[in-house]
Coordinates of C-alpha atoms and ligand atoms in Angstrom, one line a residue:
X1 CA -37.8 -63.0 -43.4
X2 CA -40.0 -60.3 -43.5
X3 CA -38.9 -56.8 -41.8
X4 CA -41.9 -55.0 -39.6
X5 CA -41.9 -51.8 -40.3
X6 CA -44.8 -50.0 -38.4
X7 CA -44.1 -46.9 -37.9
X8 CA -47.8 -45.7 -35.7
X9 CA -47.4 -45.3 -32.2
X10 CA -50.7 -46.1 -30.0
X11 CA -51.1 -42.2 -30.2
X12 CA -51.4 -42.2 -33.8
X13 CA -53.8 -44.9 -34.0
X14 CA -55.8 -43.4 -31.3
X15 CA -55.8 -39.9 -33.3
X16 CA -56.6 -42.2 -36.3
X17 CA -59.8 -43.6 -34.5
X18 CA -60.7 -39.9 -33.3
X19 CA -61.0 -39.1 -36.8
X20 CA -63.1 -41.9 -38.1
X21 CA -65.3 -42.1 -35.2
X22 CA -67.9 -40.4 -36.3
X23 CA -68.2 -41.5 -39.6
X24 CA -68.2 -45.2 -38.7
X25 CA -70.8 -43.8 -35.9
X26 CA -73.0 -42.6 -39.0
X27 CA -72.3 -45.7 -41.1
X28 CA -73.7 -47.9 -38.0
X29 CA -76.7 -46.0 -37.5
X30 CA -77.6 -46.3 -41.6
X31 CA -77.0 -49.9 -41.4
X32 CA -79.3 -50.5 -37.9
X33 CA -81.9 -48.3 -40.0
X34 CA -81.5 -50.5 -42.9
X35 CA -81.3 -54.3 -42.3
X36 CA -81.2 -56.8 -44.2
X37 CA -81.4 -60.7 -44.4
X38 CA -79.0 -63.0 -45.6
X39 CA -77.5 -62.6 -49.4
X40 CA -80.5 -59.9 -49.5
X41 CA -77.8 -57.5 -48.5
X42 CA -78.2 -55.0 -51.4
X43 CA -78.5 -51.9 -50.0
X44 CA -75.9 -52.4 -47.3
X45 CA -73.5 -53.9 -50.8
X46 CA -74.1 -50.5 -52.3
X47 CA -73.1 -48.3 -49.1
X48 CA -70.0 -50.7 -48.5
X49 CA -69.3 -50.1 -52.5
X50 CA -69.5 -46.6 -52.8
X51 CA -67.4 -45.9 -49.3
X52 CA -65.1 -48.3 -49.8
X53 CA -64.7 -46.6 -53.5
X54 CA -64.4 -43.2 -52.2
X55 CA -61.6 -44.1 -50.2
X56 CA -59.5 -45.1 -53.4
X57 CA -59.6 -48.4 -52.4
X58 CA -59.7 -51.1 -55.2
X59 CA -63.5 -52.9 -54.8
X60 CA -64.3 -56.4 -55.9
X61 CA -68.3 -57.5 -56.3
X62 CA -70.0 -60.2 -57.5
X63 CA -68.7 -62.6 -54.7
X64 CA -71.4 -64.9 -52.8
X65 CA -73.9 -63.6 -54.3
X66 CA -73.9 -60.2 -52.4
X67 CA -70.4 -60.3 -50.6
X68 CA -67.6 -57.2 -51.0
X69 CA -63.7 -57.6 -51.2
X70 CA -61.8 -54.5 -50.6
X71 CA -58.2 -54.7 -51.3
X72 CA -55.4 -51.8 -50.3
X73 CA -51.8 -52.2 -51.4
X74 CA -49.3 -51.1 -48.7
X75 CA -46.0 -49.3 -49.7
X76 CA -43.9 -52.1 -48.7
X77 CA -44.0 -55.9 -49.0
X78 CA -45.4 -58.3 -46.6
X79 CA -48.1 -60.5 -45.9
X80 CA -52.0 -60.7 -47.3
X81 CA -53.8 -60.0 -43.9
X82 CA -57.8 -60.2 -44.4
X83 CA -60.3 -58.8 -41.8
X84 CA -63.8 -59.7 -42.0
X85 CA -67.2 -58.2 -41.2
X86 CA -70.5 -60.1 -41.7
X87 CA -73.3 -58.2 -43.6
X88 CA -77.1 -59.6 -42.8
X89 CA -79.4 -58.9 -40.2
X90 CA -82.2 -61.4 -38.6
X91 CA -86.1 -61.9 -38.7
X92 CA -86.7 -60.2 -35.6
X93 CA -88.8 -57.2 -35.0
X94 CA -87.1 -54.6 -33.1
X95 CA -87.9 -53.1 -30.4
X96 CA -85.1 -50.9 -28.8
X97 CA -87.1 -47.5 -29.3
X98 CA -83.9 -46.0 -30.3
X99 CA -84.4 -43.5 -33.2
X100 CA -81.8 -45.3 -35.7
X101 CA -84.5 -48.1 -35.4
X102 CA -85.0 -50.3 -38.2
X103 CA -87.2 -48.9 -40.5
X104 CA -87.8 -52.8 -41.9
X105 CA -90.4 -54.6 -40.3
X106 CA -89.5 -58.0 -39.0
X107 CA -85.8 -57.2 -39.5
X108 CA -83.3 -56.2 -37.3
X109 CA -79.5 -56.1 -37.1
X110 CA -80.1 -58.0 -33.4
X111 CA -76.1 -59.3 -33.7
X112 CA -74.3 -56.1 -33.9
X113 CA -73.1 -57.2 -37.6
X114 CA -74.2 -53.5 -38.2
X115 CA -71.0 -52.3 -36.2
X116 CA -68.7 -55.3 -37.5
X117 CA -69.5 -53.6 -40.8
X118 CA -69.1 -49.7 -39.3
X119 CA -65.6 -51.1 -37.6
X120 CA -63.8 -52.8 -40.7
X121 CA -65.1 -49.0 -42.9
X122 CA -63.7 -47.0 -40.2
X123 CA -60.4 -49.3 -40.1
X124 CA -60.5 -48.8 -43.7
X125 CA -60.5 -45.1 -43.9
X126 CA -58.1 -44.7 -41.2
X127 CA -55.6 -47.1 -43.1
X128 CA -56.4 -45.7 -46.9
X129 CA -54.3 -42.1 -44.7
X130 CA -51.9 -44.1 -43.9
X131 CA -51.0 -46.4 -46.8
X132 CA -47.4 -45.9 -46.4
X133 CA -47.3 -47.4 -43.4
X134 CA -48.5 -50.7 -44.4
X135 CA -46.2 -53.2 -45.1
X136 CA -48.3 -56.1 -47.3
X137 CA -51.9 -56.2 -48.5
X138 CA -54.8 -55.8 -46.4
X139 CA -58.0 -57.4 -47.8
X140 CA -61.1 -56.3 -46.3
X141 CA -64.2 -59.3 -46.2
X142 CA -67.9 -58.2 -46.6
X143 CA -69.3 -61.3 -46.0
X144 CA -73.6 -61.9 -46.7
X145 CA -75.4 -64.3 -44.4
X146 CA -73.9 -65.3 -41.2
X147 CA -76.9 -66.2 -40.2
X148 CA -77.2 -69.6 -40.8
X149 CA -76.7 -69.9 -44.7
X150 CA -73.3 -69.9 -44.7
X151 CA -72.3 -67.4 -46.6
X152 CA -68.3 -67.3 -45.2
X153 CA -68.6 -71.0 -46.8
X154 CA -69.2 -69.9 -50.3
X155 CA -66.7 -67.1 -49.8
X156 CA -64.2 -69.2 -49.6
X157 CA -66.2 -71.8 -52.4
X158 CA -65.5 -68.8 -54.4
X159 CA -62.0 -68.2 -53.8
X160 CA -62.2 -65.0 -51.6
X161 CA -59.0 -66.4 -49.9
X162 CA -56.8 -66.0 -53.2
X163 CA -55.6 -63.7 -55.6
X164 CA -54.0 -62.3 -53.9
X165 CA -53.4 -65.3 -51.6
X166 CA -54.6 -64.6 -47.8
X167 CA -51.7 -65.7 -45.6
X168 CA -54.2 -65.1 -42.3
X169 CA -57.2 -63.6 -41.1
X170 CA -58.8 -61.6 -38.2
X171 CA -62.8 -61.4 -37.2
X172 CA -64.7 -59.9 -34.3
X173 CA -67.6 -60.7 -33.1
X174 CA -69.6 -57.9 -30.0
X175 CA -69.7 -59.7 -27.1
X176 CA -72.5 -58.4 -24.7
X177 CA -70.6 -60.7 -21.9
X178 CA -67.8 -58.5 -21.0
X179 CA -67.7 -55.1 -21.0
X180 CA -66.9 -51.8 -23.5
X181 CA -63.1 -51.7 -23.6
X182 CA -62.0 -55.7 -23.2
X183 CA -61.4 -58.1 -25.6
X184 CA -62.2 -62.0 -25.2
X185 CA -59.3 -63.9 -26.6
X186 CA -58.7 -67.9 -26.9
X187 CA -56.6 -69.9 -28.6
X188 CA -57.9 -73.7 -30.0
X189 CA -61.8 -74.0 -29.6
X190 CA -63.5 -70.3 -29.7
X191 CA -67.2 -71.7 -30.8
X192 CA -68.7 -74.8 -31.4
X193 CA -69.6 -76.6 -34.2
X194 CA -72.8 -76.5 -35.6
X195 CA -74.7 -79.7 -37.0
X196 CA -78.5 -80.3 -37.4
X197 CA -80.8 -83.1 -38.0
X198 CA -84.4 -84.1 -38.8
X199 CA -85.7 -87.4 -38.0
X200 CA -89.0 -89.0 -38.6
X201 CA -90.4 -91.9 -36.8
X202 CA -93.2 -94.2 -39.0
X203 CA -95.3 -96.3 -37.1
X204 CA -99.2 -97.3 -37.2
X205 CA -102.0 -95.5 -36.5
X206 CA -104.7 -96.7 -34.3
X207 CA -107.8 -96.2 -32.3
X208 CA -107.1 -94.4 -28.7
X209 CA -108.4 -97.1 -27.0
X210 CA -106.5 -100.1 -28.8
X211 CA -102.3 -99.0 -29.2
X212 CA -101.9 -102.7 -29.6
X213 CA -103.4 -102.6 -32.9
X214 CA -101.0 -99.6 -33.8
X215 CA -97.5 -98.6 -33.9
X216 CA -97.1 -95.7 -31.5
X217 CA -95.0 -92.9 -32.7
X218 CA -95.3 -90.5 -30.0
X219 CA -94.1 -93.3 -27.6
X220 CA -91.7 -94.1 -29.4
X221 CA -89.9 -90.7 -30.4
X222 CA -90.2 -90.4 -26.2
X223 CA -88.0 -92.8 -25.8
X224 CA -85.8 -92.0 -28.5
X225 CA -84.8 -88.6 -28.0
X226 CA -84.4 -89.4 -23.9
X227 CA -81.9 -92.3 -25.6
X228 CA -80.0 -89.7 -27.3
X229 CA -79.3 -87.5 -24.3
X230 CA -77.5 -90.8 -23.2
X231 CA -74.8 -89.9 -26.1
X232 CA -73.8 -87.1 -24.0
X233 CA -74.5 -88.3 -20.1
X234 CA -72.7 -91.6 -20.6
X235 CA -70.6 -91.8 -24.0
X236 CA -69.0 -88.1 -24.0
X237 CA -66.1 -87.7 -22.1
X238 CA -67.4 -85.5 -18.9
X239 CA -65.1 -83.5 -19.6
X240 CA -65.4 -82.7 -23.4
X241 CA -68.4 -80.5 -24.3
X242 CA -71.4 -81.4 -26.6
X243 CA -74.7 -80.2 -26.9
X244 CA -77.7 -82.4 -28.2
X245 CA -81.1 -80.1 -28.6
X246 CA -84.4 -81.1 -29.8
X247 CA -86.0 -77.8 -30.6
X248 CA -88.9 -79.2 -32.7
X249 CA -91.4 -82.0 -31.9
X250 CA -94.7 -82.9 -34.2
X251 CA -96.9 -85.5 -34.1
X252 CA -100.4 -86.3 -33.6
X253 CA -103.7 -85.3 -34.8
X254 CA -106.5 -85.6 -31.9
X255 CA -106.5 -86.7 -28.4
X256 CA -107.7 -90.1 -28.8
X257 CA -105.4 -91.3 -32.4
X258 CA -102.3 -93.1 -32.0
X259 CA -99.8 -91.5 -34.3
X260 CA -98.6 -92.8 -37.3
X261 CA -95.5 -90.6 -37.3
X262 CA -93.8 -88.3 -35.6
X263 CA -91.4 -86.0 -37.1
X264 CA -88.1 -83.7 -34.4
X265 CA -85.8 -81.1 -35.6
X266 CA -82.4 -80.4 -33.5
X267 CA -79.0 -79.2 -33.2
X268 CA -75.6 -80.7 -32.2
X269 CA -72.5 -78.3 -31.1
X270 CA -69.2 -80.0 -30.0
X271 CA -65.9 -78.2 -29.5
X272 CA -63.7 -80.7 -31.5
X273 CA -63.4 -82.4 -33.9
X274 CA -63.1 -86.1 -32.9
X275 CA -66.5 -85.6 -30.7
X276 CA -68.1 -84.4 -34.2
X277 CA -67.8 -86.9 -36.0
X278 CA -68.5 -89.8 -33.2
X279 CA -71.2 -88.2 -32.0
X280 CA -72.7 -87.9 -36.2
X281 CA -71.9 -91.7 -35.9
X282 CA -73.3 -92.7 -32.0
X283 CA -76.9 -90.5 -33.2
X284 CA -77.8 -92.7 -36.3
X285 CA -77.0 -96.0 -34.2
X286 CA -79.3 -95.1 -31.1
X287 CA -81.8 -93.7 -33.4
X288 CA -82.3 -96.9 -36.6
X289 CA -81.3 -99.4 -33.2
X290 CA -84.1 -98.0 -30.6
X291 CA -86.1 -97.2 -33.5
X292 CA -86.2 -101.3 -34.5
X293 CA -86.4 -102.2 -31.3
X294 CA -90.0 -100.2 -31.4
X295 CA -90.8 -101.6 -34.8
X296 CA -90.4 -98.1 -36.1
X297 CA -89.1 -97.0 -39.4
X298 CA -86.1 -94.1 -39.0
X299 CA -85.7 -91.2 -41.7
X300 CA -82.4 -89.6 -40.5
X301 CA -81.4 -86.5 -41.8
X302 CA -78.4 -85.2 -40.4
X303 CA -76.6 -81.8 -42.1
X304 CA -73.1 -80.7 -41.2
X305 CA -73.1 -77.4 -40.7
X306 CA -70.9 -75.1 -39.2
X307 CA -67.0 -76.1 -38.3
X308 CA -65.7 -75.4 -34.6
X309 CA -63.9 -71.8 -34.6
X310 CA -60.3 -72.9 -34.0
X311 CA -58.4 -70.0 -33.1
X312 CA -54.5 -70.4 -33.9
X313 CA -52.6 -69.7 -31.1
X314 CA -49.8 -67.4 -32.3
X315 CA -52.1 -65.3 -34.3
X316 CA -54.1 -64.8 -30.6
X317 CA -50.8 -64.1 -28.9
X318 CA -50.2 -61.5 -31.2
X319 CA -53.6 -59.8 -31.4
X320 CA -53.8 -59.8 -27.9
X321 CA -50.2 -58.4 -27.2
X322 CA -51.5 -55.4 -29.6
X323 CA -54.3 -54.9 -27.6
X324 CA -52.6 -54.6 -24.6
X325 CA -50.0 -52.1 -25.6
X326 CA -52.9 -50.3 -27.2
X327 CA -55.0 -50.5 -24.4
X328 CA -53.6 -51.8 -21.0
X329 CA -53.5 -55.0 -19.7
X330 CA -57.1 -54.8 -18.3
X331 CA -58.7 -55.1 -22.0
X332 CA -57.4 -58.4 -22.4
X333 CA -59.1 -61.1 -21.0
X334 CA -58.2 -64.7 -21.8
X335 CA -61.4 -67.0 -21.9
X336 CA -61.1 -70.3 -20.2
X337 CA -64.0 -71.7 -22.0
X338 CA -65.3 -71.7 -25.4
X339 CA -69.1 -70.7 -26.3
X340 CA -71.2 -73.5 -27.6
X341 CA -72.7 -71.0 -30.2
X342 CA -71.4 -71.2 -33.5
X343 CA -69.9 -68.8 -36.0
X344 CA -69.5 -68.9 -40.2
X345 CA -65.8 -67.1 -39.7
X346 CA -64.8 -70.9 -38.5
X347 CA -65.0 -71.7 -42.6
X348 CA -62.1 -69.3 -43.2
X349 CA -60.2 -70.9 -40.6
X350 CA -60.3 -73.9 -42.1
X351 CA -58.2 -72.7 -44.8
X352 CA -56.1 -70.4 -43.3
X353 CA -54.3 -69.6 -40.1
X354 CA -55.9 -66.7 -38.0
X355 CA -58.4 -65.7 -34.6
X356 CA -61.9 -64.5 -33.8
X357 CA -61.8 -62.0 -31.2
X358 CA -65.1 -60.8 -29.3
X359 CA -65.1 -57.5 -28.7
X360 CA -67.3 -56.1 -25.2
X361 CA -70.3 -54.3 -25.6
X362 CA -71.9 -54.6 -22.1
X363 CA -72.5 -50.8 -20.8
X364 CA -71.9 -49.6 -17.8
X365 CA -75.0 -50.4 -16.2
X366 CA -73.8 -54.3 -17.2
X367 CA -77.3 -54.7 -18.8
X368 CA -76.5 -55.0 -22.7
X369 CA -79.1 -57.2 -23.7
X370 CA -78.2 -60.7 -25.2
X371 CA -77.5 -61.4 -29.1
X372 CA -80.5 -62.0 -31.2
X373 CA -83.0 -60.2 -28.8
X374 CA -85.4 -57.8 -29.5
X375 CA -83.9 -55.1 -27.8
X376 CA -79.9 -55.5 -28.2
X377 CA -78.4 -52.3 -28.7
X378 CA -74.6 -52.0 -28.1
X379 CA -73.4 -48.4 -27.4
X380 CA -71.4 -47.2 -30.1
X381 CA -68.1 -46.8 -28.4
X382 CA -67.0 -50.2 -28.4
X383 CA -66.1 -49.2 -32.1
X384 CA -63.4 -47.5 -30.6
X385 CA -61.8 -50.7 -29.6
X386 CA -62.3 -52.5 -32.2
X387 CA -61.7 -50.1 -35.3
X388 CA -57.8 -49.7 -33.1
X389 CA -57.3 -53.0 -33.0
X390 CA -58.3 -53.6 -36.7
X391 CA -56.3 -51.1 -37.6
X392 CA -53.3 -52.3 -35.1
X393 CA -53.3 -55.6 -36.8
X394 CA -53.3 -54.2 -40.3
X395 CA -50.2 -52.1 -39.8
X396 CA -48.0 -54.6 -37.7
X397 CA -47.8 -57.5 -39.5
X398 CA -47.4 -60.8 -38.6
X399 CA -45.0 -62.1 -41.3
X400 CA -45.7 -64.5 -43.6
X401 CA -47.1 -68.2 -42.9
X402 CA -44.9 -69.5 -39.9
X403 CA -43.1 -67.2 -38.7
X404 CA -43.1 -66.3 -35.2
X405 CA -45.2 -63.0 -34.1
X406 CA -43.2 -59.8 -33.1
X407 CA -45.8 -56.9 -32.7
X408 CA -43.5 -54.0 -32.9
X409 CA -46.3 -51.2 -31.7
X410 CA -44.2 -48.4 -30.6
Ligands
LIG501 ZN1 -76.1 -64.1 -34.8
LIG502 ZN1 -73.3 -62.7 -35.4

């Protein structure tokens, strides 16, 4: 059994995030000025690199392409306790007027990866001070591409969970749904699962004026994708969660053709994992069935993507008892209900034990603008938060694999 041995008070860890403020302020602002897209993140790698470095903490490269492991040794023995910040930004041209603005056009940190990044430096210069008062090893994740590629996947492909073996794992994610100075916290389901598809429907083409002669694929892929909402309105339990979206429709070629084919693009998010894999099943039946019935030929490609975000309860318990003794009971808020959005950090999970926290952003005026828009812009002193809570985590330490949480913040 592992002793804790913490020895920062909230006071210290406050004073800690007093002095790192500012740089983690400056390290934010060079990353919203510099963004970059997924397992592109060059510039952002060399920053990380060189701060990380300057620290005298030990760096590792050459993971996922453009991903960073830090790793700090603590005085005493304990667990391997990894927090992770994503890296990329997204295609989107800003347009928050702010003057760190990106100087990129058509790129924009628009999911405040920029301050996941700034947090996890600032957490790590506040923790290189206090080395000997970390019991374990705390491994720092620079992760490339969130953003749809994957990249926590080939982390872990590529073994960013070993040597020395992770025993669990912290995340955050900005929330713009609650405000600076709470944390969302849920145990089981945090996001959904992520799976997409591409089907195309072969028929006949035909004069306008004689569909008999053809094989209608517009008509057909009508009825299709309305069959496919009957996966969720009548086969889902009403009171599971799953999301079918067409996003993408094509077909046709003038207003008096019938089709010959017609080609849709979508997205499926459930919150566990028996409704993945029926609903993977119940998609390609309505679709090859309705799809005969219409004498139409089905192409079905269906990806798994992202995994559900499965939160492990003790490991929320004890973040979130942290962050109430160092914050007050009103930063905690326990979420009732999972977001259908998806999240890379899930892949980790998989492997090992661990919690996704989302950290508020919404200012006071309540009118942070939503992820992935054009003018998001969290105010910097959510940091606050969430560089003390990363830095709460790393110096009270869970125990290893198991064992039952005891925060011991003073
Ligand atoms: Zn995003
Ligand atoms: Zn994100």
């Amino acid at each position: 059994m592992l002793q804790l041995s913490t020895n920062l008070t909230q006071e210290e860890i406050k004073d800690l995030v007093a002095i790192v403020y500012d740089d983690a302020v400056n390290l934010r602002r060079l990353f919203h000025e510099n963004p970059e897209l997924g397992f592109e993140e060059y510039h952002t790698l060399s920053v990380i690199k060189k701060y990380l470095t300057d620290l005298g903490i030990e760096v590792k490269t050459g993971i996922a392409k453009t991903g960073l492991v830090g790793i700090l040794h603590g005085k005493e023995k304990g667990p391997v306790i990894a927090l992770r910040a994503d890296m990329d930004a997204l295609p989107i041209q800003e347009n928050t007027g702010t003057s760190f603005a990106s100087k990129k056009s058509g790129v924009m940190h628009a999911c405040g990866h920029d301050m996941h990044m700034a947090m996890l430096l600032g957490a790590a210069n506040a923790l290189s001070q206090v080395r000997e008062k970390i019991s374990g090893t705390i491994k720092f994740i620079f992760q490339p591409a969130e953003e749809m590629l994957a990249g926590g996947k080939r982390m872990v492909e590529e073994d960013v969970l070993k040597n020395p073996d992770v025993d669990y794992i912290y995340g955050f994610h900005v929330w713009p749904e609650l405000p600076i100075g709470q944390f969302g916290f849920k145990s089981g389901a945090l996001m959904a699962s992520m799976d997409s598809f591409e089907v195309s429907l072969k028929g006949k083409a035909s004069h306008g004026a004689a569909p008999h002669q053809g094989i209608d694929a517009i008509v057909g892929s009508a009825q299709v994708i309305t069959g496919l909402q009957s996966i969720i309105s009548r086969e889902t339990d009403p009171l599971d969660s799953v999301v079918i979206t067409i996003g993408e429709l094509k077909s046709g070629n003038g207003f008096n053709i019938v089709p010959e084919s017609a080609v849709f693009k979508g997205t499926v998010r459930t919150i566990n994992k028996e409704s993945r894999q029926r609903v993977s099943q119940d998609f390609k039946r309505i679709i090859e069935g309705m799809a005969n019935a219409l004498r139409l030929e089905a192409k079905i490609n269906y990806k798994s993507g992202y995994p559900i975000t499965n939160n492990t309860e003790e490991f929320v318990d004890h973040a979130s008892r942290l962050a109430e003794k160092l914050f007050g009971q009103n930063a905690v808020v326990h979420l009732e209900k999972p977001s259908m959005a998806s999240e890379d950090f899930s892949f980790y999970l998989e492997h090992v034990p661990g919690a996704f926290i989302f950290l508020g952003v919404q200012d006071q005026a309540g009118g942070s603008h939503k992820l992935h828009n054009e003018r998001f812009l969290p105010d910097e002193k959510a940091m606050k938060y969430g560089i003390g809570l990363f830095i709460a985590l790393a110096t009270n330490p869970f125990g290893t694999r198991g064992q039952a949480p005891s925060p011991t913040l003073n």
